[in-house]
């Protein structure tokens, strides 16, 4: 079943509000086994709504409209849909009784202006809205069912599940999509895609890539007969090809979830010594519930004086190599590990920008440089140099992900 979505609202096309109804409905439809033809957005203008609805009905098996069903003059979706259906608006006694009842439930009386909400295109039916006042509409345009729902997200969602999904199931058998997610870090999107090239047809699943802040989420979709089996096979093949880049966390888990889970399984602790990331690594670790089992605390050591005073980084090391050097990154990690008494310590130092970082002792440090050091018991300290961003926030975020990924990979190599 192919469904077209039409979103209505001046606030949406003027950039005053972000859509959530379209994304929510698209996801719900896709997961239920329907296909979304597209999402169009129009303002509170009857002619534009009529054009969009007529166009959507020509392209899809059903149309979902959200917004503009309220009682005020700027709510003109019923006029637009009536125009698309070529039917005049008439007051529906049942719809009016439902509007009145919704006011009575709140201990109030429906004002005359609310009568607009009882208007339906002749021949159309109205959809009960138990959590709000505006009934939805079901209208036939060019032989296709059009469902108009209120814009308030809670009401839209409730009416969608109550009226739209069951009606779509009546049009055709929907085959739910099987979705599998594999999160990765440490590889750019293009490299992840190169590793997984040809996976789609071979694995019997469609592959999507969603990069966010240094991590790439790979989503595998399978539909139709044996969908679960094909999705499982595609996931296994994707994990095999991605190797260490893939983390084994439940769907939706981020790198911090993976790292905290791995530390907990191994009864290990980690501390942090952060310069360029300014505490973001600690913030990410502590965003995981129960992180205190593995994270006693850490340091934000931004100045040279703090690196010396809090972590014992030798003054001559700072003078000779500068704060953004492998030597200092290593000394930060080792100093933090010794002071916290944890099995592991992560250190970050770098130049977040904007611009390169001047340093009296030598050449400027290029903007976006991040050094990550990992001190881990019974292993030599490792230091990695990376370049990220700009802008500043991206350098910091990608640097923090790189630090956590360095620990994740070291724990993988170390074994369970
Ligand atoms: P009501 O009867 O409550 O007035 P309505 O059908 O008239 O509902 P709108 O007036 O278009 O709906 O919008 C009501 C509220 O829902 C507004 O706060 C609006 O910003 C929000 N809203 C509308 N469309 C969307 C959307 N696509 N995504 C998220 N919120 C939306
Ligand atoms: Mg409104």
Short mmCIF file of C-alpha atoms and ligand atoms in Angstrom, two decimals:
data_model
loop_
_atom_site.label_atom_id
_atom_site.label_comp_id
_atom_site.label_asym_id
_atom_site.label_seq_id
_atom_site.Cartn_x
_atom_site.Cartn_y
_atom_site.Cartn_z
CA UNK A 1 0.00 0.00 0.00
CA UNK A 2 1.50 3.28 -1.14
CA UNK A 3 0.66 6.26 1.09
CA UNK A 4 1.31 9.95 0.38
CA UNK A 5 1.58 12.35 3.33
CA UNK A 6 0.52 16.01 3.18
CA UNK A 7 1.46 18.29 6.08
CA UNK A 8 -0.44 21.54 6.49
CA UNK A 9 0.67 24.62 8.40
CA UNK A 10 2.13 28.07 7.78
CA UNK A 11 4.44 27.48 10.76
CA UNK A 12 5.97 24.52 8.90
CA UNK A 13 6.66 26.33 5.61
CA UNK A 14 7.82 29.51 7.34
CA UNK A 15 10.34 27.69 9.53
CA UNK A 16 8.69 28.49 12.86
CA UNK A 17 8.09 24.88 13.79
CA UNK A 18 9.73 21.59 12.90
CA UNK A 19 7.61 18.75 11.65
CA UNK A 20 7.27 15.65 13.77
CA UNK A 21 3.96 14.31 12.47
CA UNK A 22 5.36 13.46 9.03
CA UNK A 23 8.43 11.66 10.36
CA UNK A 24 6.38 9.81 12.97
CA UNK A 25 3.74 8.70 10.45
CA UNK A 26 6.34 7.76 7.85
CA UNK A 27 8.12 5.55 10.33
CA UNK A 28 4.89 4.00 11.57
CA UNK A 29 3.73 3.31 8.02
CA UNK A 30 7.06 1.83 6.96
CA UNK A 31 7.30 -0.41 10.00
CA UNK A 32 3.72 -1.57 9.48
CA UNK A 33 4.59 -2.63 5.93
CA UNK A 34 3.11 0.24 3.92
CA UNK A 35 5.27 2.37 1.64
CA UNK A 36 5.48 6.13 1.77
CA UNK A 37 5.30 7.79 -1.65
CA UNK A 38 6.49 11.15 -0.32
CA UNK A 39 5.88 13.91 2.21
CA UNK A 40 4.64 17.28 0.93
CA UNK A 41 4.26 20.37 3.07
CA UNK A 42 1.90 23.27 2.29
CA UNK A 43 0.71 26.37 4.12
CA UNK A 44 -2.72 27.20 5.50
CA UNK A 45 -4.16 27.93 2.07
CA UNK A 46 -7.21 26.03 0.72
CA UNK A 47 -6.06 26.11 -2.92
CA UNK A 48 -2.58 24.81 -2.03
CA UNK A 49 -4.08 22.09 0.16
CA UNK A 50 -6.51 21.07 -2.62
CA UNK A 51 -3.67 20.85 -5.15
CA UNK A 52 -1.46 18.83 -2.82
CA UNK A 53 -4.24 16.41 -1.88
CA UNK A 54 -5.34 15.92 -5.49
CA UNK A 55 -1.72 15.37 -6.55
CA UNK A 56 -1.15 12.91 -3.70
CA UNK A 57 -4.33 10.99 -4.55
CA UNK A 58 -3.14 10.64 -8.15
CA UNK A 59 0.17 9.08 -7.01
CA UNK A 60 -0.75 6.88 -4.05
CA UNK A 61 -3.31 4.35 -2.84
CA UNK A 62 -4.19 6.49 0.18
CA UNK A 63 -3.42 9.98 1.48
CA UNK A 64 -2.70 11.13 5.03
CA UNK A 65 -3.16 14.84 5.83
CA UNK A 66 -2.11 16.43 9.13
CA UNK A 67 -3.00 19.84 10.57
CA UNK A 68 -5.43 22.67 10.05
CA UNK A 69 -8.62 21.03 11.37
CA UNK A 70 -9.12 23.40 14.31
CA UNK A 71 -11.91 25.92 14.79
CA UNK A 72 -10.07 29.11 13.86
CA UNK A 73 -10.02 31.01 10.54
CA UNK A 74 -6.50 29.86 9.74
CA UNK A 75 -7.52 26.21 9.92
CA UNK A 76 -8.63 25.61 6.33
CA UNK A 77 -7.84 21.95 5.70
CA UNK A 78 -11.53 21.02 5.46
CA UNK A 79 -12.05 23.67 2.76
CA UNK A 80 -9.01 22.42 0.83
CA UNK A 81 -10.09 18.79 0.99
CA UNK A 82 -13.68 19.64 0.03
CA UNK A 83 -12.31 21.43 -3.02
CA UNK A 84 -10.15 18.43 -3.95
CA UNK A 85 -13.16 16.12 -3.52
CA UNK A 86 -15.42 18.47 -5.47
CA UNK A 87 -18.00 18.34 -2.67
CA UNK A 88 -19.51 21.20 -0.65
CA UNK A 89 -18.98 21.37 3.13
CA UNK A 90 -22.05 20.48 5.12
CA UNK A 91 -22.60 20.32 8.84
CA UNK A 92 -22.70 16.77 10.14
CA UNK A 93 -25.00 16.24 13.13
CA UNK A 94 -22.93 13.34 14.43
CA UNK A 95 -19.68 15.30 14.19
CA UNK A 96 -21.28 18.24 16.02
CA UNK A 97 -22.52 15.93 18.77
CA UNK A 98 -18.96 14.59 19.10
CA UNK A 99 -17.50 18.12 19.37
CA UNK A 100 -20.09 19.05 22.01
CA UNK A 101 -19.39 15.86 23.93
CA UNK A 102 -15.64 16.55 23.92
CA UNK A 103 -16.31 19.95 25.52
CA UNK A 104 -18.73 18.46 28.05
CA UNK A 105 -16.05 15.97 29.12
CA UNK A 106 -13.85 18.96 30.01
CA UNK A 107 -16.72 20.63 31.90
CA UNK A 108 -17.13 23.32 29.23
CA UNK A 109 -19.61 24.35 26.56
CA UNK A 110 -18.73 24.40 22.84
CA UNK A 111 -18.63 27.98 21.49
CA UNK A 112 -20.39 28.79 18.20
CA UNK A 113 -16.99 29.04 16.46
CA UNK A 114 -16.51 25.32 17.13
CA UNK A 115 -19.30 24.55 14.66
CA UNK A 116 -16.68 24.75 11.90
CA UNK A 117 -15.27 21.51 13.25
CA UNK A 118 -18.53 19.71 12.45
CA UNK A 119 -18.27 20.57 8.74
CA UNK A 120 -17.50 17.65 6.45
CA UNK A 121 -17.40 17.44 2.64
CA UNK A 122 -20.74 15.96 1.57
CA UNK A 123 -20.51 12.18 1.49
CA UNK A 124 -17.41 12.08 3.72
CA UNK A 125 -17.25 10.57 7.17
CA UNK A 126 -15.72 11.98 10.36
CA UNK A 127 -13.28 10.22 12.67
CA UNK A 128 -13.77 10.26 16.42
CA UNK A 129 -11.04 12.09 18.36
CA UNK A 130 -11.35 11.11 22.03
CA UNK A 131 -8.29 13.07 23.18
CA UNK A 132 -9.10 16.40 21.45
CA UNK A 133 -11.99 18.34 20.03
CA UNK A 134 -11.46 18.38 16.24
CA UNK A 135 -12.80 15.21 14.58
CA UNK A 136 -10.71 13.80 11.75
CA UNK A 137 -12.09 13.30 8.25
CA UNK A 138 -12.21 10.43 5.80
CA UNK A 139 -12.91 11.62 2.27
CA UNK A 140 -12.62 9.93 -1.11
CA UNK A 141 -10.66 11.92 -3.73
CA UNK A 142 -10.21 10.42 -7.21
CA UNK A 143 -11.17 7.04 -5.81
CA UNK A 144 -8.51 7.13 -3.07
CA UNK A 145 -9.22 7.40 0.65
CA UNK A 146 -7.90 10.63 2.20
CA UNK A 147 -7.52 10.76 5.99
CA UNK A 148 -7.24 14.22 7.54
CA UNK A 149 -6.03 14.30 11.15
CA UNK A 150 -5.47 17.20 13.58
CA UNK A 151 -1.99 18.71 13.80
CA UNK A 152 -1.50 18.31 17.56
CA UNK A 153 0.99 15.42 17.65
CA UNK A 154 -0.66 13.42 20.45
CA UNK A 155 -4.05 13.63 18.70
CA UNK A 156 -2.56 12.87 15.28
CA UNK A 157 -0.85 9.74 16.62
CA UNK A 158 -3.93 8.54 18.46
CA UNK A 159 -6.19 8.98 15.40
CA UNK A 160 -3.62 7.41 13.12
CA UNK A 161 -3.52 4.19 15.13
CA UNK A 162 -7.26 4.24 15.76
CA UNK A 163 -8.53 4.93 12.24
CA UNK A 164 -5.83 5.00 9.57
CA UNK A 165 -3.82 1.83 10.16
CA UNK A 166 -6.90 -0.42 10.40
CA UNK A 167 -8.28 1.12 7.18
CA UNK A 168 -4.99 0.54 5.36
CA UNK A 169 -4.97 -3.06 6.54
CA UNK A 170 -8.41 -3.32 4.97
CA UNK A 171 -7.02 -2.18 1.60
CA UNK A 172 -4.33 -4.84 1.37
CA UNK A 173 -2.34 -7.23 3.50
CA UNK A 174 0.57 -5.29 4.97
CA UNK A 175 3.84 -7.13 5.35
CA UNK A 176 5.80 -5.70 8.24
CA UNK A 177 9.36 -4.64 7.59
CA UNK A 178 12.13 -6.34 9.51
CA UNK A 179 14.72 -3.80 10.63
CA UNK A 180 18.21 -4.53 11.99
CA UNK A 181 20.66 -1.88 13.14
CA UNK A 182 24.44 -2.07 13.36
CA UNK A 183 26.32 0.86 14.89
CA UNK A 184 29.90 1.60 13.93
CA UNK A 185 32.62 4.06 14.86
CA UNK A 186 36.06 4.83 13.56
CA UNK A 187 35.23 4.57 9.85
CA UNK A 188 33.90 7.35 7.60
CA UNK A 189 30.51 6.72 5.99
CA UNK A 190 32.06 6.10 2.56
CA UNK A 191 34.32 3.37 3.95
CA UNK A 192 31.43 1.73 5.75
CA UNK A 193 29.47 1.81 2.49
CA UNK A 194 32.42 0.41 0.53
CA UNK A 195 32.71 -2.52 2.95
CA UNK A 196 28.99 -3.22 2.65
CA UNK A 197 28.73 -2.76 -1.14
CA UNK A 198 26.62 -5.53 -2.74
CA UNK A 199 25.34 -6.56 0.64
CA UNK A 200 21.81 -5.50 -0.30
CA UNK A 201 21.03 -8.00 -3.06
CA UNK A 202 23.27 -10.69 -1.55
CA UNK A 203 21.79 -10.35 1.90
CA UNK A 204 18.24 -9.87 0.64
CA UNK A 205 17.94 -6.59 2.52
CA UNK A 206 18.08 -2.89 1.69
CA UNK A 207 20.88 -0.97 3.40
CA UNK A 208 20.76 2.61 4.71
CA UNK A 209 23.64 4.64 6.17
CA UNK A 210 23.04 7.27 8.83
CA UNK A 211 26.14 9.15 10.02
CA UNK A 212 25.88 11.14 13.21
CA UNK A 213 28.75 12.78 15.03
CA UNK A 214 31.51 10.28 14.26
CA UNK A 215 29.33 7.19 14.40
CA UNK A 216 27.64 5.59 11.42
CA UNK A 217 24.46 3.61 11.91
CA UNK A 218 23.80 0.93 9.31
CA UNK A 219 20.14 0.01 9.01
CA UNK A 220 19.07 -3.14 7.17
CA UNK A 221 15.48 -3.48 5.97
CA UNK A 222 13.84 -6.62 4.63
CA UNK A 223 10.27 -7.01 3.50
CA UNK A 224 8.04 -9.85 2.30
CA UNK A 225 8.50 -13.61 2.60
CA UNK A 226 11.26 -14.72 5.00
CA UNK A 227 11.95 -11.08 5.88
CA UNK A 228 13.20 -11.92 9.39
CA UNK A 229 15.53 -14.60 8.11
CA UNK A 230 16.95 -12.33 5.39
CA UNK A 231 17.36 -9.44 7.82
CA UNK A 232 19.23 -11.68 10.28
CA UNK A 233 21.48 -12.98 7.51
CA UNK A 234 22.20 -9.48 6.25
CA UNK A 235 23.04 -8.34 9.78
CA UNK A 236 25.42 -11.24 10.33
CA UNK A 237 27.14 -10.57 7.00
CA UNK A 238 27.38 -6.84 7.74
CA UNK A 239 28.94 -7.53 11.14
CA UNK A 240 31.41 -9.95 9.60
CA UNK A 241 32.52 -7.41 7.00
CA UNK A 242 32.68 -4.51 9.45
CA UNK A 243 34.74 -6.48 11.96
CA UNK A 244 35.93 -4.39 14.90
CA UNK A 245 34.19 -1.28 13.59
CA UNK A 246 30.76 -2.68 14.52
CA UNK A 247 29.64 -2.62 18.11
CA UNK A 248 27.60 -5.28 19.74
CA UNK A 249 25.02 -3.25 21.62
CA UNK A 250 21.24 -3.44 21.52
CA UNK A 251 19.49 -1.45 18.78
CA UNK A 252 19.82 2.26 19.27
CA UNK A 253 22.83 1.88 21.54
CA UNK A 254 25.55 4.48 21.05
CA UNK A 255 29.28 4.11 21.52
CA UNK A 256 29.12 5.18 25.17
CA UNK A 257 26.61 2.39 25.84
CA UNK A 258 28.93 -0.11 24.19
CA UNK A 259 31.99 1.06 26.16
CA UNK A 260 30.24 1.11 29.54
CA UNK A 261 28.80 -2.38 28.90
CA UNK A 262 32.21 -3.74 27.92
CA UNK A 263 33.91 -2.25 30.97
CA UNK A 264 31.21 -3.61 33.26
CA UNK A 265 31.46 -7.12 31.77
CA UNK A 266 35.22 -7.06 32.36
CA UNK A 267 35.02 -5.47 35.84
CA UNK A 268 37.26 -2.62 34.70
CA UNK A 269 37.15 1.11 35.40
CA UNK A 270 38.10 4.11 33.30
CA UNK A 271 39.02 7.68 34.13
CA UNK A 272 39.35 10.69 31.83
CA UNK A 273 41.85 13.53 31.40
CA UNK A 274 40.34 15.96 28.92
CA UNK A 275 41.71 19.06 27.31
CA UNK A 276 40.27 19.57 23.80
CA UNK A 277 37.01 17.72 24.56
CA UNK A 278 36.42 19.80 27.71
CA UNK A 279 34.62 17.04 29.62
CA UNK A 280 32.56 15.64 26.75
CA UNK A 281 34.02 12.14 27.14
CA UNK A 282 32.97 12.14 30.80
CA UNK A 283 29.59 13.58 29.84
CA UNK A 284 29.02 10.77 27.33
CA UNK A 285 30.09 8.06 29.77
CA UNK A 286 27.86 9.45 32.51
CA UNK A 287 24.87 9.65 30.16
CA UNK A 288 24.69 5.87 30.54
CA UNK A 289 22.65 4.77 33.57
CA UNK A 290 24.82 3.00 36.11
CA UNK A 291 28.08 4.41 34.75
CA UNK A 292 29.34 4.89 38.33
CA UNK A 293 30.16 1.16 38.33
CA UNK A 294 32.95 1.83 35.84
CA UNK A 295 33.68 5.57 36.09
CA UNK A 296 34.84 7.11 39.39
CA UNK A 297 35.39 10.54 37.81
CA UNK A 298 37.87 12.39 35.70
CA UNK A 299 39.64 15.69 35.02
CA UNK A 300 39.15 18.63 32.71
CA UNK A 301 42.67 20.05 32.40
CA UNK A 302 42.56 22.89 29.94
CA UNK A 303 45.62 24.98 30.75
CA UNK A 304 49.23 23.83 30.97
CA UNK A 305 49.13 24.69 34.68
CA UNK A 306 46.17 22.37 35.21
CA UNK A 307 47.87 19.57 33.30
CA UNK A 308 50.92 19.99 35.58
CA UNK A 309 49.07 20.58 38.83
CA UNK A 310 46.27 18.02 38.57
CA UNK A 311 47.95 15.24 36.63
CA UNK A 312 51.66 15.78 37.21
CA UNK A 313 52.49 16.32 33.53
CA UNK A 314 56.17 17.39 33.71
CA UNK A 315 56.78 21.09 32.98
CA UNK A 316 59.74 20.32 30.72
CA UNK A 317 57.59 17.97 28.61
CA UNK A 318 55.05 20.76 28.08
CA UNK A 319 57.84 23.24 27.27
CA UNK A 320 59.66 20.94 24.87
CA UNK A 321 56.74 19.35 22.98
CA UNK A 322 53.79 21.64 23.63
CA UNK A 323 50.42 20.72 25.10
CA UNK A 324 49.23 19.20 21.79
CA UNK A 325 51.82 16.46 21.45
CA UNK A 326 51.85 12.67 21.74
CA UNK A 327 54.24 13.02 24.70
CA UNK A 328 51.84 15.20 26.68
CA UNK A 329 48.78 13.12 25.72
CA UNK A 330 50.60 10.04 27.02
CA UNK A 331 51.63 11.77 30.25
CA UNK A 332 48.06 12.97 30.82
CA UNK A 333 46.63 9.45 30.43
CA UNK A 334 49.29 7.84 32.61
CA UNK A 335 49.03 10.56 35.25
CA UNK A 336 45.24 10.20 35.39
CA UNK A 337 45.39 6.41 35.59
CA UNK A 338 47.90 6.49 38.44
CA UNK A 339 45.84 9.03 40.39
CA UNK A 340 42.42 7.40 39.87
CA UNK A 341 43.64 3.84 40.31
CA UNK A 342 41.52 2.64 37.39
CA UNK A 343 42.46 0.00 34.84
CA UNK A 344 42.10 2.50 32.00
CA UNK A 345 42.52 6.21 31.39
CA UNK A 346 41.61 8.21 28.29
CA UNK A 347 43.26 11.55 27.55
CA UNK A 348 42.47 14.10 24.84
CA UNK A 349 44.41 17.14 23.69
CA UNK A 350 44.19 19.14 20.49
CA UNK A 351 43.19 22.31 18.65
CA UNK A 352 39.41 22.70 18.37
CA UNK A 353 39.63 25.98 16.44
CA UNK A 354 38.54 28.21 14.90
CA UNK A 355 41.97 28.58 13.29
CA UNK A 356 45.26 26.86 13.88
CA UNK A 357 46.71 26.89 17.39
CA UNK A 358 49.84 29.03 17.74
CA UNK A 359 52.58 27.56 19.87
CA UNK A 360 55.74 29.40 20.86
CA UNK A 361 57.94 26.30 20.63
CA UNK A 362 57.27 25.39 16.99
CA UNK A 363 54.86 25.25 14.05
CA UNK A 364 51.17 26.00 14.70
CA UNK A 365 48.92 23.02 15.41
CA UNK A 366 46.39 22.65 12.54
CA UNK A 367 42.78 23.31 13.43
CA UNK A 368 40.89 20.08 14.12
CA UNK A 369 43.90 18.12 15.42
CA UNK A 370 42.93 15.73 18.20
CA UNK A 371 45.33 13.43 20.03
CA UNK A 372 43.84 10.57 22.00
CA UNK A 373 45.90 8.57 24.49
CA UNK A 374 44.80 5.37 26.18
CA UNK A 375 46.64 4.03 29.21
CA UNK A 376 45.43 0.50 29.91
CA UNK A 377 46.87 -1.82 32.55
CA UNK A 378 49.52 -4.29 31.35
CA UNK A 379 49.74 -2.71 27.89
CA UNK A 380 51.92 0.06 26.50
CA UNK A 381 50.06 3.39 26.34
CA UNK A 382 48.73 4.05 22.83
CA UNK A 383 48.42 7.47 21.21
CA UNK A 384 46.39 8.27 18.06
CA UNK A 385 46.41 11.49 16.06
CA UNK A 386 43.26 12.52 14.15
CA UNK A 387 41.97 15.54 12.21
CA UNK A 388 38.27 16.47 12.42
CA UNK A 389 35.82 19.24 11.66
CA UNK A 390 35.58 22.20 11.59
CA UNK A 391 33.61 23.67 13.32
CA UNK A 392 34.70 23.54 16.93
CA UNK A 393 31.72 21.52 18.18
CA UNK A 394 32.32 18.86 15.54
CA UNK A 395 35.99 18.58 16.46
CA UNK A 396 35.06 18.10 20.11
CA UNK A 397 32.29 15.60 19.41
CA UNK A 398 34.35 13.57 16.93
CA UNK A 399 37.32 13.69 19.30
CA UNK A 400 35.25 12.32 22.16
CA UNK A 401 33.88 9.52 19.95
CA UNK A 402 37.43 8.73 18.81
CA UNK A 403 38.57 8.47 22.44
CA UNK A 404 35.74 6.12 23.37
CA UNK A 405 36.32 4.10 20.20
CA UNK A 406 40.02 3.74 21.04
CA UNK A 407 39.05 2.20 24.39
CA UNK A 408 36.36 0.03 22.79
CA UNK A 409 38.80 -1.44 20.28
CA UNK A 410 41.46 -2.03 22.94
CA UNK A 411 38.93 -3.89 25.09
CA UNK A 412 37.89 -5.99 22.07
CA UNK A 413 41.54 -6.92 21.42
CA UNK A 414 42.05 -7.72 25.09
CA UNK A 415 39.17 -10.24 24.98
CA UNK A 416 36.38 -10.89 27.45
P1 LIG B 1 -6.37 22.05 16.70
O1 LIG B 1 -7.74 21.52 16.57
O2 LIG B 1 -5.77 21.71 18.01
O3 LIG B 1 -6.23 23.52 16.35
P2 LIG B 1 -5.31 21.56 14.11
O4 LIG B 1 -5.70 20.37 13.32
O5 LIG B 1 -5.90 22.85 13.74
O6 LIG B 1 -5.51 21.22 15.62
P3 LIG B 1 -2.91 22.91 13.74
O7 LIG B 1 -3.64 24.14 14.14
O8 LIG B 1 -2.40 22.84 12.37
O9 LIG B 1 -3.78 21.66 14.00
O10 LIG B 1 -1.74 22.64 14.72
C1 LIG B 1 -1.95 22.46 16.10
C2 LIG B 1 -0.64 22.30 16.80
O11 LIG B 1 0.04 21.16 16.29
C3 LIG B 1 0.32 23.47 16.60
O12 LIG B 1 1.05 23.72 17.80
C4 LIG B 1 1.24 22.99 15.53
O13 LIG B 1 2.49 23.61 15.58
C5 LIG B 1 1.32 21.51 15.81
N1 LIG B 1 1.59 20.84 14.55
C6 LIG B 1 0.92 20.98 13.38
N2 LIG B 1 1.48 20.26 12.41
C7 LIG B 1 2.55 19.63 12.95
C8 LIG B 1 3.55 18.76 12.43
N3 LIG B 1 3.55 18.35 11.17
N4 LIG B 1 4.49 18.32 13.29
C9 LIG B 1 4.49 18.72 14.57
N5 LIG B 1 3.59 19.55 15.11
C10 LIG B 1 2.63 20.02 14.31
MG1 LIG B 2 -5.43 24.79 14.86
#
